[in-house]
mmCIF file of C-alpha atoms and ligand atoms in Angstrom:
data_model
loop_
_atom_site.group_PDB
_atom_site.id
_atom_site.type_symbol
_atom_site.label_atom_id
_atom_site.label_comp_id
_atom_site.label_asym_id
_atom_site.label_seq_id
_atom_site.Cartn_x
_atom_site.Cartn_y
_atom_site.Cartn_z
ATOM 1 C CA MET W 17 -55.966 -33.766 13.136
ATOM 2 C CA ASN W 18 -57.957 -36.593 14.659
ATOM 3 C CA ILE W 19 -58.198 -39.069 11.773
ATOM 4 C CA THR W 20 -60.295 -41.573 13.725
ATOM 5 C CA LYS W 21 -62.902 -38.930 14.414
ATOM 6 C CA LEU W 22 -62.861 -37.796 10.803
ATOM 7 C CA GLU W 23 -63.256 -41.350 9.538
ATOM 8 C CA LYS W 24 -66.156 -41.990 11.904
ATOM 9 C CA PHE W 25 -67.876 -38.784 10.861
ATOM 10 C CA LEU W 26 -67.566 -39.616 7.156
ATOM 11 C CA GLY W 27 -68.895 -43.130 7.769
ATOM 12 C CA GLU W 28 -71.890 -41.869 9.712
ATOM 13 C CA ASN W 29 -72.665 -39.397 6.962
ATOM 14 C CA GLY W 30 -72.723 -42.038 4.255
ATOM 15 C CA GLN W 31 -69.682 -40.658 2.447
ATOM 16 C CA PRO W 32 -67.927 -42.904 -0.082
ATOM 17 C CA LYS W 33 -64.628 -44.557 0.896
ATOM 18 C CA PHE W 34 -62.439 -42.298 -1.241
ATOM 19 C CA ARG W 35 -63.582 -39.220 0.698
ATOM 20 C CA LEU W 36 -61.220 -39.980 3.555
ATOM 21 C CA GLU W 37 -58.230 -40.234 1.200
ATOM 22 C CA GLN W 38 -59.273 -36.987 -0.443
ATOM 23 C CA LEU W 39 -59.382 -35.231 2.936
ATOM 24 C CA LYS W 40 -56.084 -36.709 4.100
ATOM 25 C CA LYS W 41 -54.437 -35.407 0.944
ATOM 26 C CA ALA W 42 -55.845 -31.918 1.422
ATOM 27 C CA ILE W 43 -54.929 -31.777 5.111
ATOM 28 C CA PHE W 44 -51.504 -33.422 5.164
ATOM 29 C CA LYS W 45 -50.100 -32.825 1.674
ATOM 30 C CA GLU W 46 -51.722 -29.549 0.710
ATOM 31 C CA ALA W 47 -51.756 -28.218 4.288
ATOM 32 C CA VAL W 48 -55.163 -26.521 4.070
ATOM 33 C CA ALA W 49 -55.868 -24.472 7.178
ATOM 34 C CA SER W 50 -59.628 -25.103 7.139
ATOM 35 C CA PHE W 51 -62.173 -27.461 5.586
ATOM 36 C CA SER W 52 -63.728 -24.587 3.702
ATOM 37 C CA GLU W 53 -60.595 -24.398 1.530
ATOM 38 C CA ILE W 54 -61.153 -27.878 0.136
ATOM 39 C CA SER W 55 -62.942 -26.946 -3.069
ATOM 40 C CA THR W 56 -63.346 -30.538 -4.266
ATOM 41 C CA LEU W 57 -65.906 -31.131 -1.479
ATOM 42 C CA SER W 58 -69.526 -30.051 -1.656
ATOM 43 C CA LYS W 59 -70.418 -26.857 0.180
ATOM 44 C CA ASP W 60 -72.679 -28.802 2.528
ATOM 45 C CA LEU W 61 -69.982 -31.251 3.521
ATOM 46 C CA ARG W 62 -67.475 -28.444 4.074
ATOM 47 C CA ASP W 63 -69.917 -26.644 6.355
ATOM 48 C CA GLU W 64 -70.687 -29.823 8.281
ATOM 49 C CA LEU W 65 -67.000 -30.565 8.787
ATOM 50 C CA GLU W 66 -66.319 -26.987 9.939
ATOM 51 C CA LYS W 67 -69.093 -27.347 12.482
ATOM 52 C CA GLU W 68 -68.059 -30.784 13.711
ATOM 53 C CA MET W 69 -64.293 -30.634 14.046
ATOM 54 C CA LYS W 70 -61.084 -28.653 13.802
ATOM 55 C CA ILE W 71 -57.957 -29.496 11.861
ATOM 56 C CA LEU W 72 -55.622 -28.437 14.694
ATOM 57 C CA SER W 73 -56.048 -29.549 18.302
ATOM 58 C CA PHE W 74 -54.903 -26.205 19.722
ATOM 59 C CA SER W 75 -55.207 -22.496 19.092
ATOM 60 C CA VAL W 76 -52.252 -20.381 18.100
ATOM 61 C CA GLU W 77 -51.635 -17.644 20.645
ATOM 62 C CA LYS W 78 -48.573 -16.041 19.167
ATOM 63 C CA VAL W 79 -45.890 -16.486 16.507
ATOM 64 C CA LEU W 80 -42.511 -14.830 16.986
ATOM 65 C CA VAL W 81 -40.247 -14.429 13.965
ATOM 66 C CA ALA W 82 -36.515 -13.718 14.320
ATOM 67 C CA LYS W 83 -35.106 -10.801 12.353
ATOM 68 C CA ASP W 84 -33.213 -13.057 9.962
ATOM 69 C CA LYS W 85 -36.419 -15.060 9.422
ATOM 70 C CA LYS W 86 -34.526 -18.260 10.008
ATOM 71 C CA SER W 87 -36.254 -19.156 13.237
ATOM 72 C CA MET W 88 -39.801 -18.761 14.496
ATOM 73 C CA LYS W 89 -41.506 -19.874 17.626
ATOM 74 C CA ALA W 90 -45.207 -20.418 18.205
ATOM 75 C CA LEU W 91 -47.010 -20.401 21.495
ATOM 76 C CA LEU W 92 -49.915 -22.852 21.367
ATOM 77 C CA LYS W 93 -52.872 -23.117 23.686
ATOM 78 C CA LEU W 94 -54.123 -26.671 24.143
ATOM 79 C CA ASN W 95 -57.791 -27.443 24.658
ATOM 80 C CA ASP W 96 -57.317 -27.708 28.434
ATOM 81 C CA GLY W 97 -55.656 -24.288 28.570
ATOM 82 C CA ASN W 98 -52.075 -25.565 28.913
ATOM 83 C CA LEU W 99 -49.452 -23.802 26.837
ATOM 84 C CA ILE W 100 -46.701 -25.371 24.779
ATOM 85 C CA GLU W 101 -44.144 -24.084 22.339
ATOM 86 C CA THR W 102 -42.931 -25.297 18.986
ATOM 87 C CA VAL W 103 -40.109 -23.936 16.878
ATOM 88 C CA LEU W 104 -39.424 -23.748 13.141
ATOM 89 C CA LEU W 105 -35.799 -23.398 12.103
ATOM 90 C CA SER W 106 -34.007 -23.001 8.815
ATOM 91 C CA PRO W 107 -30.483 -24.269 9.428
ATOM 92 C CA LEU W 108 -29.823 -24.385 5.678
ATOM 93 C CA GLU W 109 -31.261 -22.502 2.723
ATOM 94 C CA ASN W 110 -34.686 -23.937 1.853
ATOM 95 C CA THR W 111 -34.580 -26.461 4.674
ATOM 96 C CA TRP W 112 -37.177 -26.226 7.390
ATOM 97 C CA SER W 113 -36.949 -28.216 10.581
ATOM 98 C CA VAL W 114 -39.729 -28.358 13.101
ATOM 99 C CA CYS W 115 -38.810 -28.845 16.727
ATOM 100 C CA VAL W 116 -41.756 -30.445 18.532
ATOM 101 C CA SER W 117 -42.638 -30.643 22.204
ATOM 102 C CA SER W 118 -43.683 -34.026 23.586
ATOM 103 C CA GLN W 119 -44.864 -32.969 27.050
ATOM 104 C CA VAL W 120 -46.208 -29.857 28.780
ATOM 105 C CA GLY W 121 -43.085 -29.036 30.785
ATOM 106 C CA CYS W 122 -40.704 -31.821 31.785
ATOM 107 C CA PRO W 123 -40.358 -33.844 34.987
ATOM 108 C CA LEU W 124 -36.602 -34.407 34.652
ATOM 109 C CA GLY W 125 -35.505 -31.013 35.922
ATOM 110 C CA CYS W 126 -32.109 -30.546 34.293
ATOM 111 C CA GLU W 127 -30.514 -27.499 35.912
ATOM 112 C CA PHE W 128 -29.529 -25.748 32.692
ATOM 113 C CA CYS W 129 -32.908 -26.151 30.934
ATOM 114 C CA SER W 130 -35.776 -23.720 31.371
ATOM 115 C CA THR W 131 -38.352 -26.386 30.464
ATOM 116 C CA GLY W 132 -37.002 -28.546 33.257
ATOM 117 C CA ARG W 133 -37.088 -25.656 35.681
ATOM 118 C CA SER W 134 -40.708 -24.902 34.881
ATOM 119 C CA GLY W 135 -41.982 -28.295 36.122
ATOM 120 C CA PHE W 136 -44.236 -30.887 34.519
ATOM 121 C CA LYS W 137 -47.967 -30.700 33.732
ATOM 122 C CA ARG W 138 -48.877 -33.589 31.437
ATOM 123 C CA ASN W 139 -48.026 -35.713 28.438
ATOM 124 C CA LEU W 140 -49.076 -34.569 24.976
ATOM 125 C CA THR W 141 -51.243 -36.796 22.804
ATOM 126 C CA ALA W 142 -49.894 -38.036 19.466
ATOM 127 C CA GLU W 143 -52.284 -35.649 17.779
ATOM 128 C CA GLU W 144 -50.991 -32.677 19.770
ATOM 129 C CA ILE W 145 -47.459 -33.635 18.744
ATOM 130 C CA THR W 146 -48.075 -34.101 15.004
ATOM 131 C CA ASP W 147 -50.340 -31.049 14.852
ATOM 132 C CA GLN W 148 -47.291 -28.927 15.654
ATOM 133 C CA VAL W 149 -45.840 -30.084 12.321
ATOM 134 C CA LEU W 150 -49.142 -29.566 10.536
ATOM 135 C CA PHE W 151 -49.349 -26.064 11.959
ATOM 136 C CA TRP W 152 -45.914 -25.090 10.574
ATOM 137 C CA LYS W 153 -46.740 -26.609 7.186
ATOM 138 C CA GLN W 154 -49.815 -24.378 7.057
ATOM 139 C CA TRP W 155 -47.880 -21.396 8.334
ATOM 140 C CA LEU W 156 -45.111 -21.723 5.732
ATOM 141 C CA LYS W 157 -47.689 -22.072 2.996
ATOM 142 C CA ASN W 158 -49.500 -18.924 4.083
ATOM 143 C CA ASN W 159 -46.457 -16.718 4.603
ATOM 144 C CA PHE W 160 -45.239 -16.152 1.108
ATOM 145 C CA GLU W 161 -43.981 -12.734 2.003
ATOM 146 C CA PHE W 162 -40.873 -14.553 3.102
ATOM 147 C CA LYS W 163 -40.462 -15.626 -0.525
ATOM 148 C CA ILE W 164 -39.753 -19.127 0.526
ATOM 149 C CA LYS W 165 -39.485 -21.216 -2.579
ATOM 150 C CA ASN W 166 -39.438 -24.605 -0.998
ATOM 151 C CA TYR W 167 -41.851 -23.932 1.800
ATOM 152 C CA ASP W 168 -42.417 -27.385 3.142
ATOM 153 C CA VAL W 169 -41.113 -28.899 6.355
ATOM 154 C CA SER W 170 -38.323 -31.379 5.644
ATOM 155 C CA LYS W 171 -37.257 -32.486 9.127
ATOM 156 C CA VAL W 172 -38.814 -33.033 12.523
ATOM 157 C CA VAL W 173 -36.805 -33.154 15.732
ATOM 158 C CA TYR W 174 -38.169 -34.074 19.161
ATOM 159 C CA MET W 175 -36.139 -31.435 20.966
ATOM 160 C CA GLY W 176 -38.817 -29.119 22.276
ATOM 161 C CA MET W 177 -40.360 -29.308 25.711
ATOM 162 C CA GLY W 178 -40.366 -32.660 27.467
ATOM 163 C CA GLU W 179 -38.687 -36.040 27.505
ATOM 164 C CA PRO W 180 -40.024 -38.148 24.602
ATOM 165 C CA PHE W 181 -39.239 -41.493 26.266
ATOM 166 C CA LEU W 182 -41.412 -40.661 29.257
ATOM 167 C CA ASN W 183 -44.340 -40.446 26.835
ATOM 168 C CA TRP W 184 -43.430 -43.334 24.579
ATOM 169 C CA GLU W 185 -46.878 -44.616 23.554
ATOM 170 C CA GLN W 186 -47.946 -41.233 22.191
ATOM 171 C CA VAL W 187 -44.514 -40.416 20.768
ATOM 172 C CA LYS W 188 -44.519 -43.797 19.029
ATOM 173 C CA LYS W 189 -47.923 -43.131 17.499
ATOM 174 C CA SER W 190 -46.794 -39.692 16.376
ATOM 175 C CA LEU W 191 -43.681 -41.174 14.704
ATOM 176 C CA THR W 192 -45.886 -43.733 12.959
ATOM 177 C CA ASP W 193 -48.144 -40.969 11.621
ATOM 178 C CA LEU W 194 -45.202 -38.808 10.553
ATOM 179 C CA THR W 195 -43.784 -41.702 8.516
ATOM 180 C CA ASP W 196 -47.168 -42.834 7.125
ATOM 181 C CA PRO W 197 -47.046 -42.148 3.347
ATOM 182 C CA LYS W 198 -50.793 -41.407 3.347
ATOM 183 C CA LEU W 199 -50.361 -38.792 6.092
ATOM 184 C CA PHE W 200 -47.130 -36.777 6.472
ATOM 185 C CA GLY W 201 -44.883 -39.149 4.552
ATOM 186 C CA PHE W 202 -41.543 -38.220 6.143
ATOM 187 C CA GLY W 203 -38.647 -40.586 5.576
ATOM 188 C CA ALA W 204 -37.467 -42.131 8.855
ATOM 189 C CA ARG W 205 -34.083 -40.524 8.309
ATOM 190 C CA SER W 206 -35.653 -37.063 8.413
ATOM 191 C CA LEU W 207 -36.828 -37.584 11.980
ATOM 192 C CA SER W 208 -34.784 -37.335 15.193
ATOM 193 C CA VAL W 209 -35.648 -38.072 18.802
ATOM 194 C CA SER W 210 -33.565 -36.638 21.642
ATOM 195 C CA THR W 211 -33.431 -38.143 25.116
ATOM 196 C CA ALA W 212 -31.801 -37.169 28.376
ATOM 197 C CA GLY W 213 -30.956 -40.867 28.739
ATOM 198 C CA ILE W 214 -33.693 -43.398 29.464
ATOM 199 C CA PRO W 215 -32.319 -46.882 28.604
ATOM 200 C CA GLU W 216 -35.762 -48.434 28.159
ATOM 201 C CA GLY W 217 -36.657 -45.767 25.618
ATOM 202 C CA ILE W 218 -33.393 -46.234 23.735
ATOM 203 C CA ALA W 219 -34.198 -49.962 23.489
ATOM 204 C CA LYS W 220 -37.697 -49.281 22.187
ATOM 205 C CA MET W 221 -36.383 -46.885 19.534
ATOM 206 C CA ALA W 222 -33.964 -49.544 18.314
ATOM 207 C CA GLU W 223 -36.755 -52.088 18.082
ATOM 208 C CA ASP W 224 -39.538 -49.954 16.661
ATOM 209 C CA PHE W 225 -37.709 -47.297 14.628
ATOM 210 C CA PRO W 226 -34.118 -48.366 13.882
ATOM 211 C CA GLN W 227 -33.971 -45.857 10.997
ATOM 212 C CA ILE W 228 -35.020 -42.798 12.973
ATOM 213 C CA ASN W 229 -32.136 -40.713 14.340
ATOM 214 C CA LEU W 230 -31.366 -40.869 18.034
ATOM 215 C CA ALA W 231 -29.717 -38.074 19.996
ATOM 216 C CA LEU W 232 -28.516 -38.523 23.553
ATOM 217 C CA SER W 233 -28.122 -35.431 25.712
ATOM 218 C CA LEU W 234 -24.891 -36.500 27.340
ATOM 219 C CA HIS W 235 -23.345 -33.179 28.468
ATOM 220 C CA PHE W 236 -20.941 -34.803 30.959
ATOM 221 C CA GLY W 237 -18.408 -37.615 30.829
ATOM 222 C CA VAL W 238 -18.368 -38.293 34.588
ATOM 223 C CA ASP W 239 -21.276 -39.388 36.764
ATOM 224 C CA GLU W 240 -20.627 -37.002 39.622
ATOM 225 C CA LYS W 241 -20.988 -33.921 37.467
ATOM 226 C CA ARG W 242 -23.789 -35.371 35.360
ATOM 227 C CA SER W 243 -25.838 -36.250 38.437
ATOM 228 C CA ALA W 244 -25.358 -32.765 39.865
ATOM 229 C CA CYS W 245 -26.948 -31.087 36.821
ATOM 230 C CA MET W 246 -29.149 -33.871 35.459
ATOM 231 C CA PRO W 247 -31.113 -35.658 38.201
ATOM 232 C CA ILE W 248 -32.018 -38.505 35.789
ATOM 233 C CA ASN W 249 -28.367 -39.608 36.001
ATOM 234 C CA ARG W 250 -28.930 -40.663 39.605
ATOM 235 C CA GLN W 251 -31.372 -43.218 38.250
ATOM 236 C CA TYR W 252 -29.594 -44.200 35.030
ATOM 237 C CA ASP W 253 -25.886 -43.500 35.176
ATOM 238 C CA LEU W 254 -23.243 -43.484 32.458
ATOM 239 C CA THR W 255 -22.593 -47.214 32.818
ATOM 240 C CA GLU W 256 -26.250 -47.896 32.036
ATOM 241 C CA LEU W 257 -26.213 -45.448 29.142
ATOM 242 C CA ARG W 258 -23.136 -47.138 27.705
ATOM 243 C CA GLU W 259 -24.909 -50.505 27.836
ATOM 244 C CA ALA W 260 -28.058 -49.015 26.340
ATOM 245 C CA LEU W 261 -26.076 -47.633 23.381
ATOM 246 C CA GLN W 262 -24.185 -50.886 22.895
ATOM 247 C CA LYS W 263 -27.503 -52.734 22.715
ATOM 248 C CA TYR W 264 -28.883 -50.040 20.394
ATOM 249 C CA PHE W 265 -26.044 -50.651 17.937
ATOM 250 C CA LYS W 266 -26.917 -54.337 17.781
ATOM 251 C CA LEU W 267 -30.237 -53.405 16.152
ATOM 252 C CA SER W 268 -29.503 -50.143 14.368
ATOM 253 C CA ASN W 269 -26.685 -49.021 12.119
ATOM 254 C CA ARG W 270 -27.623 -45.361 12.369
ATOM 255 C CA GLN W 271 -25.280 -42.745 13.731
ATOM 256 C CA VAL W 272 -26.119 -41.596 17.270
ATOM 257 C CA PHE W 273 -25.631 -37.954 18.151
ATOM 258 C CA LEU W 274 -24.165 -37.168 21.557
ATOM 259 C CA GLU W 275 -25.218 -33.680 22.582
ATOM 260 C CA TYR W 276 -22.814 -31.721 24.765
ATOM 261 C CA VAL W 277 -23.856 -28.263 25.958
ATOM 262 C CA MET W 278 -20.791 -26.140 26.716
ATOM 263 C CA LEU W 279 -21.077 -24.716 30.247
ATOM 264 C CA ASP W 280 -18.386 -22.287 31.328
ATOM 265 C CA GLY W 281 -16.291 -23.671 34.190
ATOM 266 C CA ILE W 282 -18.631 -26.664 34.582
ATOM 267 C CA ASN W 283 -17.871 -29.132 31.780
ATOM 268 C CA ASP W 284 -15.430 -27.344 29.463
ATOM 269 C CA SER W 285 -11.969 -27.984 30.974
ATOM 270 C CA GLN W 286 -9.235 -30.241 29.634
ATOM 271 C CA LYS W 287 -10.153 -32.776 32.320
ATOM 272 C CA ASP W 288 -13.788 -32.721 31.173
ATOM 273 C CA ALA W 289 -12.648 -33.256 27.588
ATOM 274 C CA GLU W 290 -10.592 -36.253 28.659
ATOM 275 C CA ALA W 291 -13.491 -37.743 30.618
ATOM 276 C CA LEU W 292 -15.794 -37.263 27.642
ATOM 277 C CA ALA W 293 -13.344 -38.909 25.245
ATOM 278 C CA ARG W 294 -12.856 -41.812 27.653
ATOM 279 C CA PHE W 295 -16.577 -42.386 27.972
ATOM 280 C CA VAL W 296 -17.260 -42.174 24.244
ATOM 281 C CA LYS W 297 -14.416 -44.574 23.448
ATOM 282 C CA SER W 298 -15.688 -47.015 26.067
ATOM 283 C CA ILE W 299 -18.936 -47.398 24.095
ATOM 284 C CA GLY W 300 -17.113 -48.700 21.011
ATOM 285 C CA LYS W 301 -18.578 -48.247 17.487
ATOM 286 C CA LEU W 302 -16.774 -44.915 17.175
ATOM 287 C CA GLN W 303 -17.727 -44.590 13.515
ATOM 288 C CA LEU W 304 -21.383 -44.396 14.610
ATOM 289 C CA LEU W 305 -20.949 -41.809 17.361
ATOM 290 C CA HIS W 306 -20.946 -38.123 16.631
ATOM 291 C CA ILE W 307 -20.483 -35.444 19.274
ATOM 292 C CA ASN W 308 -22.348 -32.149 18.847
ATOM 293 C CA LEU W 309 -20.985 -29.302 20.921
ATOM 294 C CA ILE W 310 -23.892 -26.969 21.653
ATOM 295 C CA ARG W 311 -23.761 -23.381 22.755
ATOM 296 C CA TYR W 312 -25.504 -22.842 26.064
ATOM 297 C CA ASN W 313 -28.515 -20.582 25.608
ATOM 298 C CA ALA W 314 -29.131 -18.265 28.490
ATOM 299 C CA THR W 315 -31.922 -19.228 30.888
ATOM 300 C CA ASP W 316 -32.443 -17.783 34.328
ATOM 301 C CA ALA W 317 -30.119 -20.446 35.745
ATOM 302 C CA LYS W 318 -26.679 -19.693 37.112
ATOM 303 C CA PHE W 319 -24.753 -20.999 34.086
ATOM 304 C CA LYS W 320 -22.730 -19.161 31.473
ATOM 305 C CA ALA W 321 -21.862 -20.226 27.948
ATOM 306 C CA SER W 322 -18.289 -21.394 27.398
ATOM 307 C CA SER W 323 -16.042 -19.070 25.445
ATOM 308 C CA LYS W 324 -15.236 -19.739 21.789
ATOM 309 C CA GLU W 325 -11.664 -20.547 22.806
ATOM 310 C CA HIS W 326 -12.684 -23.209 25.311
ATOM 311 C CA THR W 327 -15.141 -24.697 22.874
ATOM 312 C CA LEU W 328 -12.530 -24.878 20.105
ATOM 313 C CA LYS W 329 -9.949 -26.319 22.470
ATOM 314 C CA LEU W 330 -12.327 -29.059 23.565
ATOM 315 C CA LYS W 331 -13.260 -29.760 19.971
ATOM 316 C CA ASN W 332 -9.643 -30.022 18.866
ATOM 317 C CA TYR W 333 -8.826 -32.367 21.710
ATOM 318 C CA LEU W 334 -11.680 -34.672 20.670
ATOM 319 C CA LEU W 335 -10.519 -34.542 17.050
ATOM 320 C CA ASP W 336 -6.993 -35.481 18.173
ATOM 321 C CA GLN W 337 -8.568 -38.465 19.874
ATOM 322 C CA ASN W 338 -10.046 -39.482 16.511
ATOM 323 C CA LEU W 339 -13.592 -38.731 17.602
ATOM 324 C CA SER W 340 -16.153 -37.240 15.281
ATOM 325 C CA VAL W 341 -17.263 -33.819 16.532
ATOM 326 C CA THR W 342 -18.821 -30.571 15.317
ATOM 327 C CA ILE W 343 -19.775 -27.303 16.946
ATOM 328 C CA ARG W 344 -23.472 -26.871 16.306
ATOM 329 C CA LYS W 345 -24.703 -23.498 15.238
ATOM 330 C CA SER W 346 -27.363 -22.169 17.587
ATOM 331 C CA LEU W 347 -30.465 -20.724 16.021
ATOM 332 C CA GLY W 348 -33.345 -18.959 17.601
ATOM 333 C CA GLU W 349 -31.767 -17.431 20.669
ATOM 334 C CA GLU W 350 -33.251 -14.031 19.893
ATOM 335 C CA ILE W 351 -36.802 -15.432 20.062
ATOM 336 C CA GLN W 352 -35.984 -17.562 23.113
ATOM 337 C CA GLY W 353 -36.682 -20.517 20.895
ATOM 338 C CA ALA W 354 -33.343 -22.163 21.188
ATOM 339 C CA CYS W 355 -32.897 -25.489 22.960
ATOM 340 C CA GLY W 356 -33.541 -25.217 26.642
ATOM 341 C CA GLN W 357 -35.301 -21.890 26.434
ATOM 342 C CA LEU W 358 -38.778 -23.230 25.909
ATOM 343 C CA ALA W 359 -40.745 -22.539 29.049
ATOM 344 C CA ALA W 360 -44.063 -21.273 27.642
HETATM 345 N N1 SAH O 22 -35.693 -33.973 26.904
HETATM 346 C C1 SAH O 22 -34.956 -34.275 25.749
HETATM 347 C C2 SAH O 22 -35.357 -33.479 24.526
HETATM 348 C C3 SAH O 22 -35.595 -31.993 24.697
HETATM 349 S S1 SAH O 22 -34.242 -30.961 25.128
HETATM 350 C C4 SAH O 22 -33.486 -34.115 26.004
HETATM 351 O O1 SAH O 22 -33.113 -33.574 27.048
HETATM 352 O O2 SAH O 22 -32.702 -34.586 25.182
HETATM 353 C C5 SAH O 22 -33.366 -30.654 23.633
HETATM 354 C C6 SAH O 22 -31.850 -30.393 23.843
HETATM 355 O O3 SAH O 22 -31.598 -29.072 24.393
HETATM 356 C C7 SAH O 22 -31.193 -31.356 24.820
HETATM 357 O O4 SAH O 22 -29.976 -31.817 24.280
HETATM 358 C C8 SAH O 22 -30.965 -30.481 26.027
HETATM 359 O O5 SAH O 22 -29.991 -30.996 26.864
HETATM 360 C C9 SAH O 22 -30.594 -29.176 25.387
HETATM 361 N N2 SAH O 22 -30.666 -28.020 26.283
HETATM 362 C C10 SAH O 22 -31.403 -27.884 27.394
HETATM 363 N N3 SAH O 22 -31.203 -26.658 27.954
HETATM 364 C C11 SAH O 22 -30.329 -26.009 27.141
HETATM 365 C C12 SAH O 22 -29.759 -24.698 27.149
HETATM 366 N N4 SAH O 22 -30.078 -23.825 28.091
HETATM 367 N N5 SAH O 22 -28.921 -24.369 26.157
HETATM 368 C C13 SAH O 22 -28.634 -25.247 25.162
HETATM 369 N N6 SAH O 22 -29.143 -26.479 25.088
HETATM 370 C C14 SAH O 22 -29.987 -26.879 26.071
HETATM 371 FE FE1 SF4 O 23 -36.341 -32.250 30.285
HETATM 372 FE FE2 SF4 O 23 -34.616 -32.380 28.251
HETATM 373 FE FE3 SF4 O 23 -34.955 -30.094 29.600
HETATM 374 FE FE4 SF4 O 23 -33.730 -32.134 30.785
HETATM 375 S S1 SF4 O 23 -33.014 -30.996 28.975
HETATM 376 S S2 SF4 O 23 -35.341 -30.866 31.685
HETATM 377 S S3 SF4 O 23 -34.842 -33.832 29.942
HETATM 378 S S4 SF4 O 23 -36.460 -31.121 28.349
#
């Protein structure tokens, strides 16, 4: 929802000051899907608003719901015709996390990621980012057949299409709106931003949002392998990422999540585990680093997911090294809405 446009419209139509607050409440807290639902407004004003503007900055092409109803994916058509995807996940009973896209496609081209393989079109605006959350709030509200008691979104993760730190100005504005008590009102701790490793972005997060969670898609503990699968590592290698995290911890006391996608025969051997442990220990601040082992979700790339045995072995080695690690449950694979499968 374009608040600036709404405010301007209300001003030009001689509406009293409180009207804006009334509309914000209806749109962001009550998640109305259209102006005509806001019964506290006069019929004339509702009609005018319907004619002048839309609540969402895209149209919804399709919503896919997994059989267990714990993950859904929506295909959204932006005003310029570009398509993006957004995912809603319920990792815990009555907890709904929205996974937002920050770009149409992604320029970083990680080998194992279908977004990366589909190329890059453009950055999303802050409005296009936050509207993904607004859309799911509306959707949850209007889908009571799922008998969802607590139907509101409680977390937002920037883990959809795109690299958030290559679109920082708009991502920053979207984070500001998501934490604005008059708009979405999320606590900073309910938000997470994931990066493939852009030191400048990590520094800006520490400065601007030290309470928002940071995830780093590490995936490899040695440069040679990381560069082979993640081209961004040729620009910013592990030494630079280590320094970026060390600086981050000077400003933020939040735990950082190190994401590690388990690729069969690529990064899941004992040697890989040792390299990972060495790198993580070299950062220091071990109590603030948590490794998430992620299942690889099939894309059309040449990779295969590691076996359960290899994953457990790697996990146990890291535990023996006194590192904090969990195997993350993958949701949404059936609807191709899991990490790395978003390709519109
Ligand atoms: N560009 C950012 C955020 C979006 S990707 C980043 O890379 O961090 C969200 C997460 O999904 C990242 O950790 C990414 O590495 C991971 N991912 C990409 N492809 C995947 C796949 N095929 N299976 C599992 N995870 C994948
Ligand atoms: Fe882009 Fe992240 Fe996919 Fe890499 S993993 S291509 S950075 S979206």
